[in-house]
PDB file of C-alpha atoms and ligand atoms in Angstrom:
ATOM      1  CA  MET A  12     142.221  46.726  99.179  1.00  0.00           C
ATOM      2  CA  ASN A  13     145.647  47.687  99.746  1.00  0.00           C
ATOM      3  CA  ASN A  14     147.597  47.786 102.960  1.00  0.00           C
ATOM      4  CA  GLU A  15     147.381  51.689 103.049  1.00  0.00           C
ATOM      5  CA  ASN A  16     143.437  51.419 102.720  1.00  0.00           C
ATOM      6  CA  ARG A  17     143.229  48.456 105.076  1.00  0.00           C
ATOM      7  CA  ALA A  18     144.929  50.436 107.594  1.00  0.00           C
ATOM      8  CA  THR A  19     142.504  53.170 107.691  1.00  0.00           C
ATOM      9  CA  LYS A  20     139.552  50.790 108.509  1.00  0.00           C
ATOM     10  CA  LYS A  21     138.202  49.987 111.749  1.00  0.00           C
ATOM     11  CA  VAL A  22     135.563  46.982 112.527  1.00  0.00           C
ATOM     12  CA  VAL A  23     133.135  46.591 114.823  1.00  0.00           C
ATOM     13  CA  ILE A  24     132.023  42.798 115.123  1.00  0.00           C
ATOM     14  CA  ASP A  25     128.321  42.573 116.770  1.00  0.00           C
ATOM     15  CA  PRO A  26     127.293  38.755 118.086  1.00  0.00           C
ATOM     16  CA  GLY A  27     123.663  38.596 116.900  1.00  0.00           C
ATOM     17  CA  HIS A  28     121.157  38.166 119.932  1.00  0.00           C
ATOM     18  CA  GLY A  29     122.101  37.771 123.782  1.00  0.00           C
ATOM     19  CA  GLY A  30     120.680  37.407 127.102  1.00  0.00           C
ATOM     20  CA  SER A  31     117.118  37.017 126.820  1.00  0.00           C
ATOM     21  CA  ASP A  32     117.045  36.977 123.286  1.00  0.00           C
ATOM     22  CA  SER A  33     118.471  33.541 121.876  1.00  0.00           C
ATOM     23  CA  GLY A  34     117.882  33.483 118.322  1.00  0.00           C
ATOM     24  CA  ALA A  35     117.493  30.446 116.302  1.00  0.00           C
ATOM     25  CA  VAL A  36     117.100  27.447 118.371  1.00  0.00           C
ATOM     26  CA  GLY A  37     117.992  23.875 117.323  1.00  0.00           C
ATOM     27  CA  ASN A  38     119.092  20.831 119.113  1.00  0.00           C
ATOM     28  CA  ASN A  39     119.272  22.447 122.290  1.00  0.00           C
ATOM     29  CA  LYS A  40     121.979  24.824 120.607  1.00  0.00           C
ATOM     30  CA  LEU A  41     121.176  28.489 120.811  1.00  0.00           C
ATOM     31  CA  GLU A  42     122.127  31.046 117.923  1.00  0.00           C
ATOM     32  CA  LYS A  43     123.244  33.487 120.650  1.00  0.00           C
ATOM     33  CA  ASP A  44     126.218  31.400 122.052  1.00  0.00           C
ATOM     34  CA  TYR A  45     127.521  30.697 118.716  1.00  0.00           C
ATOM     35  CA  THR A  46     127.538  34.007 117.486  1.00  0.00           C
ATOM     36  CA  LEU A  47     129.427  35.075 120.448  1.00  0.00           C
ATOM     37  CA  LEU A  48     131.908  32.301 119.690  1.00  0.00           C
ATOM     38  CA  ILE A  49     132.545  33.203 116.239  1.00  0.00           C
ATOM     39  CA  SER A  50     132.630  36.875 117.077  1.00  0.00           C
ATOM     40  CA  LYS A  51     135.264  36.658 119.611  1.00  0.00           C
ATOM     41  CA  TYR A  52     137.400  34.513 117.487  1.00  0.00           C
ATOM     42  CA  MET A  53     137.086  37.407 114.484  1.00  0.00           C
ATOM     43  CA  TYR A  54     137.661  39.764 117.369  1.00  0.00           C
ATOM     44  CA  ASP A  55     140.946  37.886 118.011  1.00  0.00           C
ATOM     45  CA  ARG A  56     142.396  37.600 114.473  1.00  0.00           C
ATOM     46  CA  PHE A  57     141.334  41.112 113.659  1.00  0.00           C
ATOM     47  CA  ARG A  58     143.174  42.395 116.690  1.00  0.00           C
ATOM     48  CA  ASP A  59     146.215  40.170 116.040  1.00  0.00           C
ATOM     49  CA  LEU A  60     146.291  41.339 112.288  1.00  0.00           C
ATOM     50  CA  GLY A  61     146.792  44.981 113.661  1.00  0.00           C
ATOM     51  CA  ILE A  62     143.123  46.048 112.385  1.00  0.00           C
ATOM     52  CA  PRO A  63     141.387  48.232 114.901  1.00  0.00           C
ATOM     53  CA  VAL A  64     138.334  46.583 116.227  1.00  0.00           C
ATOM     54  CA  ALA A  65     135.636  46.213 118.648  1.00  0.00           C
ATOM     55  CA  ILE A  66     132.835  43.964 119.882  1.00  0.00           C
ATOM     56  CA  THR A  67     129.281  45.128 120.989  1.00  0.00           C
ATOM     57  CA  ARG A  68     128.966  42.208 123.577  1.00  0.00           C
ATOM     58  CA  GLU A  69     131.511  39.851 124.978  1.00  0.00           C
ATOM     59  CA  GLU A  70     129.023  38.227 127.151  1.00  0.00           C
ATOM     60  CA  ASP A  71     125.503  36.644 127.174  1.00  0.00           C
ATOM     61  CA  VAL A  72     123.937  39.894 127.657  1.00  0.00           C
ATOM     62  CA  THR A  73     120.620  41.212 126.191  1.00  0.00           C
ATOM     63  CA  LEU A  74     120.745  44.168 123.650  1.00  0.00           C
ATOM     64  CA  SER A  75     117.770  45.929 122.501  1.00  0.00           C
ATOM     65  CA  PRO A  76     118.405  47.514 118.926  1.00  0.00           C
ATOM     66  CA  THR A  77     119.016  50.964 120.393  1.00  0.00           C
ATOM     67  CA  ASP A  78     121.569  49.597 122.737  1.00  0.00           C
ATOM     68  CA  ARG A  79     122.872  47.601 120.113  1.00  0.00           C
ATOM     69  CA  THR A  80     123.185  50.657 117.555  1.00  0.00           C
ATOM     70  CA  ASN A  81     124.467  53.092 120.397  1.00  0.00           C
ATOM     71  CA  SER A  82     127.291  50.575 121.065  1.00  0.00           C
ATOM     72  CA  ILE A  83     128.066  50.190 117.657  1.00  0.00           C
ATOM     73  CA  LEU A  84     128.254  54.012 117.163  1.00  0.00           C
ATOM     74  CA  SER A  85     130.314  54.301 120.339  1.00  0.00           C
ATOM     75  CA  LYS A  86     133.138  52.492 119.315  1.00  0.00           C
ATOM     76  CA  PHE A  87     134.553  54.342 116.133  1.00  0.00           C
ATOM     77  CA  GLY A  88     131.811  56.856 115.630  1.00  0.00           C
ATOM     78  CA  ASP A  89     129.792  56.885 112.360  1.00  0.00           C
ATOM     79  CA  SER A  90     132.049  57.055 109.797  1.00  0.00           C
ATOM     80  CA  LYS A  91     132.764  55.216 106.291  1.00  0.00           C
ATOM     81  CA  ASP A  92     135.707  53.888 107.436  1.00  0.00           C
ATOM     82  CA  VAL A  93     134.068  51.726 110.192  1.00  0.00           C
ATOM     83  CA  ILE A  94     132.709  48.002 108.927  1.00  0.00           C
ATOM     84  CA  VAL A  95     130.039  46.683 111.067  1.00  0.00           C
ATOM     85  CA  ILE A  96     129.837  42.489 110.795  1.00  0.00           C
ATOM     86  CA  SER A  97     127.000  41.728 112.584  1.00  0.00           C
ATOM     87  CA  ASN A  98     126.903  37.579 112.763  1.00  0.00           C
ATOM     88  CA  HIS A  99     123.825  35.771 112.388  1.00  0.00           C
ATOM     89  CA  ILE A 100     123.398  31.914 112.126  1.00  0.00           C
ATOM     90  CA  ASN A 101     119.965  30.965 110.275  1.00  0.00           C
ATOM     91  CA  SER A 102     118.591  27.656 111.822  1.00  0.00           C
ATOM     92  CA  GLY A 103     117.637  26.439 108.250  1.00  0.00           C
ATOM     93  CA  GLY A 104     115.069  23.680 106.997  1.00  0.00           C
ATOM     94  CA  ARG A 105     115.645  20.328 105.725  1.00  0.00           C
ATOM     95  CA  ASP A 106     115.699  21.476 102.499  1.00  0.00           C
ATOM     96  CA  ALA A 107     117.918  24.472 102.941  1.00  0.00           C
TER      97      ALA A 107
HETATM   98 ZN1  LIG B  22     119.931  35.746 114.368  1.00  0.00          ZN
END
């Protein structure tokens, strides 16, 4: 992707889970907390690079599937120039 194309793209970052939905749980760690940390880091990096970016949640709040979809669509609309990154972390098994 050349710089000209990159400038037209917009990014929506979606931290998986949140609020009453913890996602995967292991060793007293909750997936929702790590997806938020990772997503905030990504948000800052995209912003620093001058790429239009938005995030679906900035705090530990519950988003229903409908809320999440509406939040994504409200950022930059429904366009092929919008890239959505939904972050999840699997708990994995011992053999995974
Ligand atoms: Zn998940």
